[in-house]
Structures are given as C-alpha cells and as structure tokens.
Tab-separated table of C-alpha atoms in Angstrom:
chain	number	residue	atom	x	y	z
A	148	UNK	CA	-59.281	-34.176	-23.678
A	149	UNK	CA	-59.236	-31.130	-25.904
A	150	UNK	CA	-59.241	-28.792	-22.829
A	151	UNK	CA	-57.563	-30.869	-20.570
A	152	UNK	CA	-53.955	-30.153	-22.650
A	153	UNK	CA	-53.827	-26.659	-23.020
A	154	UNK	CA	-55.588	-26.087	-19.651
A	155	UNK	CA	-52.204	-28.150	-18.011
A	156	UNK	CA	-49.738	-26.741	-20.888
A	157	UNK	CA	-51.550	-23.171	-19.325
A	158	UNK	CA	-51.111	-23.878	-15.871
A	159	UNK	CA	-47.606	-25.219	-16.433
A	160	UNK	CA	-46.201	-22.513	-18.134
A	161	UNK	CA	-47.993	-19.623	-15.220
A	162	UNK	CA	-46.168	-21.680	-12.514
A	163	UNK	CA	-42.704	-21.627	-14.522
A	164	UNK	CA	-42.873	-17.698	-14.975
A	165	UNK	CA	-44.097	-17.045	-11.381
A	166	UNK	CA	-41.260	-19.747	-10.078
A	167	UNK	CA	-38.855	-17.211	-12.599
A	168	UNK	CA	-40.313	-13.839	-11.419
A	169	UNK	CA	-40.076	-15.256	-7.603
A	170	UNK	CA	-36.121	-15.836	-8.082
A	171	UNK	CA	-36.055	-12.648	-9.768
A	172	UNK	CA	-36.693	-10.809	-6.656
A	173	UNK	CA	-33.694	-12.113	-5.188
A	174	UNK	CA	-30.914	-10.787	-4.963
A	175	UNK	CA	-27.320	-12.664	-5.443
A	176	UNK	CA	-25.851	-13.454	-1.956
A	177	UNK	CA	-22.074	-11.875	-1.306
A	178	UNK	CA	-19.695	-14.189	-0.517
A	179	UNK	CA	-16.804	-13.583	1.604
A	180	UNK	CA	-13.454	-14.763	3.298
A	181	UNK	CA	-12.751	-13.507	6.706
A	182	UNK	CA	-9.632	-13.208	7.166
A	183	UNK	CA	-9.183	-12.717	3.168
A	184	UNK	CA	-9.383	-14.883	0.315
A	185	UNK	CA	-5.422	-15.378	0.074
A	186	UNK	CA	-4.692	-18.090	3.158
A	187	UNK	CA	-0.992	-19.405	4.778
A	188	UNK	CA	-0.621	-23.362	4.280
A	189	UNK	CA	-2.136	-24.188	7.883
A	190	UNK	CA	-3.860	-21.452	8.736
A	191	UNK	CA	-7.495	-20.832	9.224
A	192	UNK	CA	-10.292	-19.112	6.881
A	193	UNK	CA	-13.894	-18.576	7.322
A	194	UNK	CA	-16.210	-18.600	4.549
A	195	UNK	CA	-19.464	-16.234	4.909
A	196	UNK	CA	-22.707	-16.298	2.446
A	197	UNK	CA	-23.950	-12.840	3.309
A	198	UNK	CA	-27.926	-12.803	2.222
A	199	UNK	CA	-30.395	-10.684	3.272
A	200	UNK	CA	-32.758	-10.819	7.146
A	201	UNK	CA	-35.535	-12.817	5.625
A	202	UNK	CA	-33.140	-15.661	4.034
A	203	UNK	CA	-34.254	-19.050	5.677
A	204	UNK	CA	-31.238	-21.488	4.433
A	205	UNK	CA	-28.477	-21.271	2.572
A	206	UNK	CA	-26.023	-23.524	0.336
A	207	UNK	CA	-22.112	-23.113	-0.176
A	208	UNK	CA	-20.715	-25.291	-2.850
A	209	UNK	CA	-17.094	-25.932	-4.114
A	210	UNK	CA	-16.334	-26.229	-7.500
A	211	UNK	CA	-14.811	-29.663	-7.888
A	212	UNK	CA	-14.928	-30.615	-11.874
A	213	UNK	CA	-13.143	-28.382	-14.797
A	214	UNK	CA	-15.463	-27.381	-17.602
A	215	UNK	CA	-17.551	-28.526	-19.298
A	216	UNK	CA	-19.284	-30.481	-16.616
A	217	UNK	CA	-18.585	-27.448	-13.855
A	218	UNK	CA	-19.557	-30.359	-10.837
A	219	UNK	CA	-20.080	-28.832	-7.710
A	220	UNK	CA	-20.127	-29.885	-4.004
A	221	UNK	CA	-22.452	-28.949	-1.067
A	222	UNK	CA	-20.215	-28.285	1.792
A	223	UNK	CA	-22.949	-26.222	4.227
A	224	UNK	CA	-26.831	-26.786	3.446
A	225	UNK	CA	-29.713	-25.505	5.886
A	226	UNK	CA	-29.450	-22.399	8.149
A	227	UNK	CA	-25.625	-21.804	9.195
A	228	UNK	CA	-24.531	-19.385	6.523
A	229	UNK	CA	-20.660	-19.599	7.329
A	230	UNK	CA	-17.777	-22.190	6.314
A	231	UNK	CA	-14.929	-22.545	8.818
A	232	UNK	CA	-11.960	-24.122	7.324
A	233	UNK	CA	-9.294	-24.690	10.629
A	234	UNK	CA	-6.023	-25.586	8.459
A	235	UNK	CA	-5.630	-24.535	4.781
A	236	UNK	CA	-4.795	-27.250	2.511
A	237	UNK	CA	-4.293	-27.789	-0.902
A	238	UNK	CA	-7.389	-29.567	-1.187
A	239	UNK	CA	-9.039	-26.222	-0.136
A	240	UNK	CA	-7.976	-24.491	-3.018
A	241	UNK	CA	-10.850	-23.152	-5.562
A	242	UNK	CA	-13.620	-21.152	-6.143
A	243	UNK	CA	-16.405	-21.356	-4.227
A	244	UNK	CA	-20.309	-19.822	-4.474
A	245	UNK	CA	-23.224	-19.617	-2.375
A	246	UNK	CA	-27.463	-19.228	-2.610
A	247	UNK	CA	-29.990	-18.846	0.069
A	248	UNK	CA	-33.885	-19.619	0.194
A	249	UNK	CA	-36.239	-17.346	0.506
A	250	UNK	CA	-40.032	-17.523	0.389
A	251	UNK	CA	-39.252	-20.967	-0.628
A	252	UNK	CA	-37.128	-20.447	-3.126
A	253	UNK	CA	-33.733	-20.299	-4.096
A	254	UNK	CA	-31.601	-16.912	-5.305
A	255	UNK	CA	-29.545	-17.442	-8.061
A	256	UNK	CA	-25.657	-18.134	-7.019
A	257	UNK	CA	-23.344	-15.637	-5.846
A	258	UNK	CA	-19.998	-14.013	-7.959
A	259	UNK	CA	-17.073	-16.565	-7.393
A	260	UNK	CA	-14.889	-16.481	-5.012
A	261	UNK	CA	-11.303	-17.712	-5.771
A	262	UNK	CA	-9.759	-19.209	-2.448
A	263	UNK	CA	-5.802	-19.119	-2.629
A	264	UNK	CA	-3.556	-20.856	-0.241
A	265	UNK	CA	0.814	-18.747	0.088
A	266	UNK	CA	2.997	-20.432	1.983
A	267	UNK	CA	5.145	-18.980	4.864
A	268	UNK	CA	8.757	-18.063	2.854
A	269	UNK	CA	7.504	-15.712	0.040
A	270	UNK	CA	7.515	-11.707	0.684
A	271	UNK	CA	5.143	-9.996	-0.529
A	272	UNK	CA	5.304	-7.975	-3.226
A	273	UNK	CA	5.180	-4.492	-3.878
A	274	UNK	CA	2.546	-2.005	-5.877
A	275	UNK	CA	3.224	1.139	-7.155
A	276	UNK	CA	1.654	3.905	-9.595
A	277	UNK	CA	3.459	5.696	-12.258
A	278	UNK	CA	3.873	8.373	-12.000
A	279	UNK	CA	2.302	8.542	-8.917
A	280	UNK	CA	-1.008	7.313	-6.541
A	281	UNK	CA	-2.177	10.417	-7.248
A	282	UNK	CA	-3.857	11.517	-10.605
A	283	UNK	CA	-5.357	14.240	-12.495
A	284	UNK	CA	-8.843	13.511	-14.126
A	285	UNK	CA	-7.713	11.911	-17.735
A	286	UNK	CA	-4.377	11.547	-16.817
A	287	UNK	CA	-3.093	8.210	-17.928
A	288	UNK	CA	-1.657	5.628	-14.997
A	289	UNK	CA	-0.044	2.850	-14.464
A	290	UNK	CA	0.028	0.286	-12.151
A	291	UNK	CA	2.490	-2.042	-11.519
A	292	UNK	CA	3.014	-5.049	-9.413
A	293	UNK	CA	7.039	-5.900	-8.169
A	294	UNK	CA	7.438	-9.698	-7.473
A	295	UNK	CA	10.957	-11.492	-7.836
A	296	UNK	CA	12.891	-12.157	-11.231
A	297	UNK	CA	11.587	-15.710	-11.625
A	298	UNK	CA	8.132	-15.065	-10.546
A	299	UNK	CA	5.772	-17.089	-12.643
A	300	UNK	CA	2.521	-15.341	-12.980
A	301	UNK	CA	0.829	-12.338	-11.165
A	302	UNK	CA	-2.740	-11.417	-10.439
A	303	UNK	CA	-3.846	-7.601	-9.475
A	304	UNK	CA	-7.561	-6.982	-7.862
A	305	UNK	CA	-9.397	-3.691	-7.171
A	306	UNK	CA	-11.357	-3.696	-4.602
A	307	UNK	CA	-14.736	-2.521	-5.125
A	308	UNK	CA	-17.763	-2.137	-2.456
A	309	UNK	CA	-17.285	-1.444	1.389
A	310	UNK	CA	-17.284	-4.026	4.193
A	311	UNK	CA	-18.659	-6.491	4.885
A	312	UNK	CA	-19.720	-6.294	1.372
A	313	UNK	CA	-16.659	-6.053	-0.203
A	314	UNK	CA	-15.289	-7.933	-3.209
A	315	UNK	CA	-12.471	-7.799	-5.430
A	316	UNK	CA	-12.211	-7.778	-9.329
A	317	UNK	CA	-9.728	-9.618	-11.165
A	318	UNK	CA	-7.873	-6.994	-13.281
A	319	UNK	CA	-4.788	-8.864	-14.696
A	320	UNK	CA	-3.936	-12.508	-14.493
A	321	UNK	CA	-0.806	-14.036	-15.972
A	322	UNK	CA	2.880	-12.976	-16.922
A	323	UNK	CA	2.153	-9.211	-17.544
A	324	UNK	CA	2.699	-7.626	-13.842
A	325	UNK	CA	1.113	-4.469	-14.878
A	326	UNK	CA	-2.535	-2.297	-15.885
A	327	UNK	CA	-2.817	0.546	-17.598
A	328	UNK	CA	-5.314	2.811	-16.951
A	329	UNK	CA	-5.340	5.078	-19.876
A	330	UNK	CA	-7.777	8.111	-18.848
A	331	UNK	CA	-8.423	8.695	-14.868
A	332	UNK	CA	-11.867	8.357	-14.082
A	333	UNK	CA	-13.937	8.493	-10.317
A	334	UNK	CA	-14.076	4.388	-11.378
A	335	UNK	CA	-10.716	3.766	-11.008
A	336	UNK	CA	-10.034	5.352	-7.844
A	337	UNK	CA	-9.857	3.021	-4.702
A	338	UNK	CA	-7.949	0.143	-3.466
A	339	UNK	CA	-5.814	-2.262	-5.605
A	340	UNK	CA	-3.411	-4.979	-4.230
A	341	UNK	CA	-2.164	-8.231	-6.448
A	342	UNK	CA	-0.175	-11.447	-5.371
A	343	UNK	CA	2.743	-13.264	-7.389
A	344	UNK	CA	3.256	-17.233	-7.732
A	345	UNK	CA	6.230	-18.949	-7.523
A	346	UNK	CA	4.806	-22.548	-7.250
A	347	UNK	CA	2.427	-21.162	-4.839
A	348	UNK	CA	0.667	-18.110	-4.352
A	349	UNK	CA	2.093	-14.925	-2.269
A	350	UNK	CA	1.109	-12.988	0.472
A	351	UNK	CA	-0.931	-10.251	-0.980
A	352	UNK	CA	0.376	-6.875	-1.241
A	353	UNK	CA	-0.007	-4.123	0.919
A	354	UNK	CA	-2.916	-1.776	-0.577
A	355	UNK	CA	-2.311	0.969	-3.057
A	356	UNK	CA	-5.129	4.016	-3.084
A	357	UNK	CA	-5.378	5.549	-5.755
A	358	UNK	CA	-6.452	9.059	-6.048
A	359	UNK	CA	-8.254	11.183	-8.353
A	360	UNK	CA	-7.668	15.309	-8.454
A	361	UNK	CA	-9.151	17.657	-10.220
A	362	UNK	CA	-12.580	17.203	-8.693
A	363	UNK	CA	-13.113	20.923	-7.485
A	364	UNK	CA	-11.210	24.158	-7.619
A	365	UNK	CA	-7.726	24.228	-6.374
A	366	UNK	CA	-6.931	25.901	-3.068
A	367	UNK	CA	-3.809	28.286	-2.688
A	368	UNK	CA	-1.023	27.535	-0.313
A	369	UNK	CA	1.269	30.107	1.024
A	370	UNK	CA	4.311	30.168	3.556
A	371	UNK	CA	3.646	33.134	6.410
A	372	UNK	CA	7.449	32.083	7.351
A	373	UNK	CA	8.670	32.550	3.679
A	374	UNK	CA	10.012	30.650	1.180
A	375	UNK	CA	13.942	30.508	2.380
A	376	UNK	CA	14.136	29.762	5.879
A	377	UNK	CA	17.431	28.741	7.646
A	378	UNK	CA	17.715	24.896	9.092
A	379	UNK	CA	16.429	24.687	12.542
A	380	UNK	CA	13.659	27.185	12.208
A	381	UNK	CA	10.215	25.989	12.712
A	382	UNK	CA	7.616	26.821	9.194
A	383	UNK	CA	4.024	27.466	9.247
A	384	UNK	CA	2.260	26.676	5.543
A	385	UNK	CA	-1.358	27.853	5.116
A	386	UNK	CA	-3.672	26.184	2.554
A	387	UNK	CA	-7.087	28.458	1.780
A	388	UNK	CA	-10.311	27.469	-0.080
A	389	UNK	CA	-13.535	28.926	-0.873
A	390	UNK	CA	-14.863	25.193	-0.730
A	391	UNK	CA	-15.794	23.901	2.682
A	392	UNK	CA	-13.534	20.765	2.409
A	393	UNK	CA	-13.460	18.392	5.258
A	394	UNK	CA	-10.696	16.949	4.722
A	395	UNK	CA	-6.879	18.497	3.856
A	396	UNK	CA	-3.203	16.992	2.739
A	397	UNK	CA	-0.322	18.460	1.933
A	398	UNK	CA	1.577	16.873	-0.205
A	399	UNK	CA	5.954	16.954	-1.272
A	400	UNK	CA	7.361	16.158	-4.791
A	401	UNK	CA	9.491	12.812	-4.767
A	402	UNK	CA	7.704	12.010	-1.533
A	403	UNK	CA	5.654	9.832	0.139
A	404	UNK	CA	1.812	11.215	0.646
A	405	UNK	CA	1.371	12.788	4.154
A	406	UNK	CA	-0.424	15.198	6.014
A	407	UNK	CA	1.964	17.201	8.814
A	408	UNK	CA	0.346	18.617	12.218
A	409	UNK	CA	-2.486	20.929	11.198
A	410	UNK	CA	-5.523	23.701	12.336
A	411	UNK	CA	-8.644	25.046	11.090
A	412	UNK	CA	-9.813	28.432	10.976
A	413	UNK	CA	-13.249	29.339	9.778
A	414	UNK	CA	-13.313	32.537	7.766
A	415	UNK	CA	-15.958	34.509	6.154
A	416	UNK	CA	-15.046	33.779	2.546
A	417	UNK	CA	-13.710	29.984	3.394
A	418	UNK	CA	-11.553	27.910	4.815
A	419	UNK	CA	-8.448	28.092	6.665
A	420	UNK	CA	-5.951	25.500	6.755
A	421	UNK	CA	-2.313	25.920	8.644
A	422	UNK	CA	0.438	22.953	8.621
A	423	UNK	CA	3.315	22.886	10.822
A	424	UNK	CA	6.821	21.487	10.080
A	425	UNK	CA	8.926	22.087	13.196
A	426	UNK	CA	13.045	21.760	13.160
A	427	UNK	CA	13.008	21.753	9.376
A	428	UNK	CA	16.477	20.273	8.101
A	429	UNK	CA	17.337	20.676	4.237
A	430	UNK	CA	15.599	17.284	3.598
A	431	UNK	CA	12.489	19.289	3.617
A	432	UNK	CA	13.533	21.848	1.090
A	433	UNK	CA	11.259	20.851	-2.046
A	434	UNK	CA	7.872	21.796	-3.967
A	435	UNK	CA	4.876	21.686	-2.006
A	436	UNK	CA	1.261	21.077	-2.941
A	437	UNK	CA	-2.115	21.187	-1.137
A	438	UNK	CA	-5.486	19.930	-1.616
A	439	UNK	CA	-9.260	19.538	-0.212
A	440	UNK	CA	-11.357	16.769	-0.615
A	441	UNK	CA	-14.417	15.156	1.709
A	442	UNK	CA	-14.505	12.207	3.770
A	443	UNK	CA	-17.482	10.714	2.043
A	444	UNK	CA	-15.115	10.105	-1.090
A	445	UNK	CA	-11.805	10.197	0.349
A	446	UNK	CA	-10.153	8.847	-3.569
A	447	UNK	CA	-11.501	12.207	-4.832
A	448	UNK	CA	-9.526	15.554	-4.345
A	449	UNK	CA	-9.246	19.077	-6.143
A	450	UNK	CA	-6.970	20.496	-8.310
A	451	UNK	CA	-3.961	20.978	-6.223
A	452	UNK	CA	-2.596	24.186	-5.368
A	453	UNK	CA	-0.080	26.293	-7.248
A	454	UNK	CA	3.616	24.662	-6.398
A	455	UNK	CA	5.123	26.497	-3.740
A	456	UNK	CA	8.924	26.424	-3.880
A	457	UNK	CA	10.296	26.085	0.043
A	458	UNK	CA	14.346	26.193	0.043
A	459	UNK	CA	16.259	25.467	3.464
A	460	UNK	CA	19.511	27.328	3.521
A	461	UNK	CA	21.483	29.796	5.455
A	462	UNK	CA	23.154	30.180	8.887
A	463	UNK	CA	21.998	27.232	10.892
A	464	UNK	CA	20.590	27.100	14.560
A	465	UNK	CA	22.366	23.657	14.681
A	466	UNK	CA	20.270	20.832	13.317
A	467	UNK	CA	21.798	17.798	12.029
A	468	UNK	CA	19.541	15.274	10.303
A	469	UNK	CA	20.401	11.089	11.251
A	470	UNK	CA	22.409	10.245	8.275
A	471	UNK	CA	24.594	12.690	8.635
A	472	UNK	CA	24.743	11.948	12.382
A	473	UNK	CA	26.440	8.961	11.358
A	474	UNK	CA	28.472	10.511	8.688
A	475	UNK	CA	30.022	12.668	11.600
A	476	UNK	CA	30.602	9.788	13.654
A	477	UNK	CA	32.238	7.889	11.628
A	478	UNK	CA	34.667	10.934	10.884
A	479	UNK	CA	35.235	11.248	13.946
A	480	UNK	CA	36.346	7.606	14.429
A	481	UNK	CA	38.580	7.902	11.669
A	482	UNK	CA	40.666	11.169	13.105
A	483	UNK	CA	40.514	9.180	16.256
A	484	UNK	CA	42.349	5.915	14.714
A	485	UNK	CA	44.879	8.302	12.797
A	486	UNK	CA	45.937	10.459	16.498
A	487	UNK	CA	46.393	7.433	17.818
A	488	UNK	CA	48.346	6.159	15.116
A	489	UNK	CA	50.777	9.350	14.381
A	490	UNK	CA	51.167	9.281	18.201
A	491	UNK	CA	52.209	6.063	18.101
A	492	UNK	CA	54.740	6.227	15.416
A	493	UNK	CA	56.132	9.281	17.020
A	494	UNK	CA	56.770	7.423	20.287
A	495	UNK	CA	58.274	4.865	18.628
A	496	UNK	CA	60.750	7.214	16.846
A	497	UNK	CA	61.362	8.843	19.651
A	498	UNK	CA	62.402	5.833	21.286
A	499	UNK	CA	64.676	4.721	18.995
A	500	UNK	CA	66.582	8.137	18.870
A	501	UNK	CA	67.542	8.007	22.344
A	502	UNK	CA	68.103	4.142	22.588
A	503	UNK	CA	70.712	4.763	20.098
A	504	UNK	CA	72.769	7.772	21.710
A	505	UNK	CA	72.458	5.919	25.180
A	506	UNK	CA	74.268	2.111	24.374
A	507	UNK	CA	77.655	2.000	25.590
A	508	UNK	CA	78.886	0.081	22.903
A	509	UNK	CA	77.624	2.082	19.897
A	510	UNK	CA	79.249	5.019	21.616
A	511	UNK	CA	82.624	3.011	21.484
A	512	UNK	CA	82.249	1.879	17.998
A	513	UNK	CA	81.881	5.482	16.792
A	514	UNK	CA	85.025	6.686	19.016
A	515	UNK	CA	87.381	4.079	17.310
A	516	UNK	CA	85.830	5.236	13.705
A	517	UNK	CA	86.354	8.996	14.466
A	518	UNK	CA	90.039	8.337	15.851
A	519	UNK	CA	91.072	5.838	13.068
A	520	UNK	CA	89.910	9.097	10.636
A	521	UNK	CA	92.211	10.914	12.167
C-alpha cells in the first residue's frame, strides 16, 4: 500500500505535465469575421477559426453569461471550422472564441472576437490625424474619431497582422473620441478605423494609415521647370536619392497625400525620380515635399525632402480651374438678366414718349392751354 500511493500520486502528476506541455505546443487559433466584425441588421457574417494543417476538430463558442460565471455555448463542434450566420440579429451580438484538437488535444482558446451588429441609417464616421497621417519619428499624434453631436460612445481599433490573419486591438472605448500617441514609433504605424453608437453601433470608418518618416536619409527635390511658372504650363519635379527606394510620393502642404504621374531613372550615384503635373492652375501653387520608402513596410518613409516653394503666376496660356468656371457663368448670367432688363426699360420709355406726342386729344388739350396763355 506504501508504494501503491506515491507510485499513482507519480504517475498522476507525469500525465498532468505531459497533458500541460502537449497544449503548450499549440498555438492559439485566429479567429475571424469575413466580411468584418461590424455587421448591418440583416445581413450576413461568416465566422472562421483559422488553426493550423494538422488541426483535426475545432470548437466555436459564444459567450452567453456576464462575469463571474463567463457561460459559454458550443455553436460548431467537430471538423467544419467556419460559422455562417445568414441574417444578423441582435441575438448575434457578442464575443465569440474558438480551439481546435490536435494530437488529441485541445489548444487553448483564441483572442475574443467582439461581433457588432449597425443598422442601415447611420453614416459613418470620419478619422483623422493631427496634424497629419504622416509623422516624424517622436513626433507626438493624435487621432481622432468624428461621429455626430449626440453620439453616445466611440470605439477606435488598430489593426495589427496581415490577412487572413488579421485582428484588431481595442484602443479607446467610451465617451473620449480620441488617442494620443505621444512619441511616433514603427508600432504605431498602420491601419486604424473606429465606429460610434447611437443606440446601435455604426458603420466603421474608412481606414486611416498612418505613417512614420524619418526612417532613412531625406532625398532632394528640385523643379527643372523652376519655381514660378505661369498657369497653363506643364511642370516636371525631380526627387533624387542615394538610397535605392522602391517606392516614391510626393507630397503638398494642406493637401491630401498623393503621388502624380511619375519615371525612374537609374543613375550611377542613385536614384532618379521625375513627377509630372500637366496644365498646372494656381491651385497647385504650394510647398512640396518628397520621400522614399519600400514596399515591404509601406508605413515607413525617410526624412522628407527640403520644402520646395512652387508659385503659379504670370501671363496665362488660358486655364481656368472648375470653380471659377462657374463663377464666370454665373457672371455672365447676371449681365445677361441686366441687358435684358435696361433694354427693356428703354423700350418701354421709348414707347411712352411717342404715344404721348401722337394722341389727338393731348395735342388739343395743349393748343387750348397755349392759346388761353396768350
């Protein structure tokens, strides 16, 4: 009896820590919502447990009980590793997690994932960074997501990973509607997006990238048609770097991020970038900035260039820009109404003057007044 105890205690406590070590070399699942995570009232969602080739079943439960007891329900057990939900309801609301078996045992559960139902009648808001999407290394930023007025609470995600493997990370959630980021590091750069609710949930933004610069040495940026060029006139802007970037933008102060029509030219000493802006109008006057970055981290860029200062002014080959299109149209319109007008009041003077002279009986009246004065 004396070695029958510790013998079992023994072999009991060698099965417990191989069980342990076994689930230890699983790896969490990644759990997923195809078409996202944020659903319309009626439309469909797919749920995917993503686990790895060798997984032989897997289990997606629902979180259906509030703490403490954290009950949970099995909605797919055995080799299916997907959830297909035809019509969102409210009832479909919540987070969900998933595990999968392998070499007869289960991995331990998957990150949450929060499934949240809009419905059709709420925009979306909008995200912004201030100052800008793009930012120096230590540079403070923030961002900040625009719902409505009465807008109850707000919830802003990065987006971390690549697909299919991609998940999101709850940054704020609750009445503040913005994050601060107080020193830019590579961690921060990427895609953000956040949601508002108003009774329900919103459509989710559109995605804001945010950039990092200051990675590698700046480029230089010149103008081979100058840095005053009359309106009309095409310009040709030509961003050079020692560094063998891939990838090139060129970038306007108070402007959306863009990249105009562009070449590459190999040199000896580096690279050779030239942007073309054809028909410039004085919209396009402003400070101009370049940078090179590569595709393999396309949230990382250099330093940017030295400004370069491009003013639109002089004798015009004739380019009008839309709004003032309609400006001129409208003036036009206008001088149009008042001819017509002036014309119009002239005839009708006109009219009068000669109606007058022409009545017979006017002609008498003033006959009998001139001889009575005499």
């Amino acid at each position: 009896m004396s070695v029958v105890l510790p013998t079992l205690l023994y072999l009991g406590l060698y099965l417990t820590q191989s069980t342990q070590a076994a689930i230890a070399q699983h790896r969490k699942p990644v759990i997923t919502a195809q078409p996202g995570s944020e659903v319309q009232y009626n439309e469909p969602v797919t749920i995917r447990c993503q686990g790895p080739p060798y997984a032989e079943a897997y289990k997606i439960y629902k979180k259906i009980e509030p703490e403490p007891r954290n009950g949970s329900k099995f909605l797919v057990a055995g080799r299916t590793n997907t959830l297909y939900i035809q019509k969102m309801k409210w009832d479909n609301i919540g987070l969900y997690r998933c595990s999968y078996m392998g070499a007869g045992f289960w991995s331990p559960l998957s990150n949450p994932l929060q499934l949240v139902m809009t419905m059709v009648g709420l925009t979306a808001p909008v995200m912004k960074a201030l100052p800008g999407p793009m930012v120096l290394y230590n540079e403070p930023v923030t961002i900040l997501c625009q719902g409505p007025p009465d807008a109850e609470a707000y919830k802003i995600y990065k987006v971390e990973g690549l697909e299919p493997r991609e998940e999101r990370k709850l940054l704020v959630a609750g009445k503040p509607n913005t994050f601060s980021i107080q020193e830019m590091k590579a961690n921060w750069t990427g895609l953000y997006h956040c949601s508002y609710e108003r009774g329900v949930w919103s459509p989710p933004s559109g995605n804001l990238d945010l950039v990092m610069t200051g990675s590698y040495d700046k480029p230089s940026l010149s103008s081979i048609s100058g840095r005053v060029v009359a309106p009309g006139n095409n310009v040709t802007l030509q961003c050079f770097s020692r560094i063998n970037f891939d990838s090139f933008i060129l970038t306007k102060d108070g402007a959306p991020q863009f990249t105009h029509r562009q070449s590459y030219t190999v040199q000896d000493n580096g690279l050779l970038i030239t942007f073309y802006m054809d028909s410039v109008t004085s919209t396009q006057a402003g400070t101009y900035r370049c940078y090179g970055g590569f595709n393999k981290n396309s949230s990382m860029w250099s330093h940017p260039s030295d400004p370069l200062q491009l003013m639109v002014r002089g004798p015009a080959g004739w380019s009008v820009s839309p709004q003032n299109q309609v400006r001129l149209s409208l003036a036009g319109l206008f001088l149009l109404v008042l001819v017509v007008l002036v014309a119009e009041a002239c005839y009708s003077h006109k009219r009068s003057f000669y109606g007058l002279r022409s009545d017979p009986y006017l002609s008498v009246m003033t006959n009998t007044e001139d001889t009575r004065g005499i």
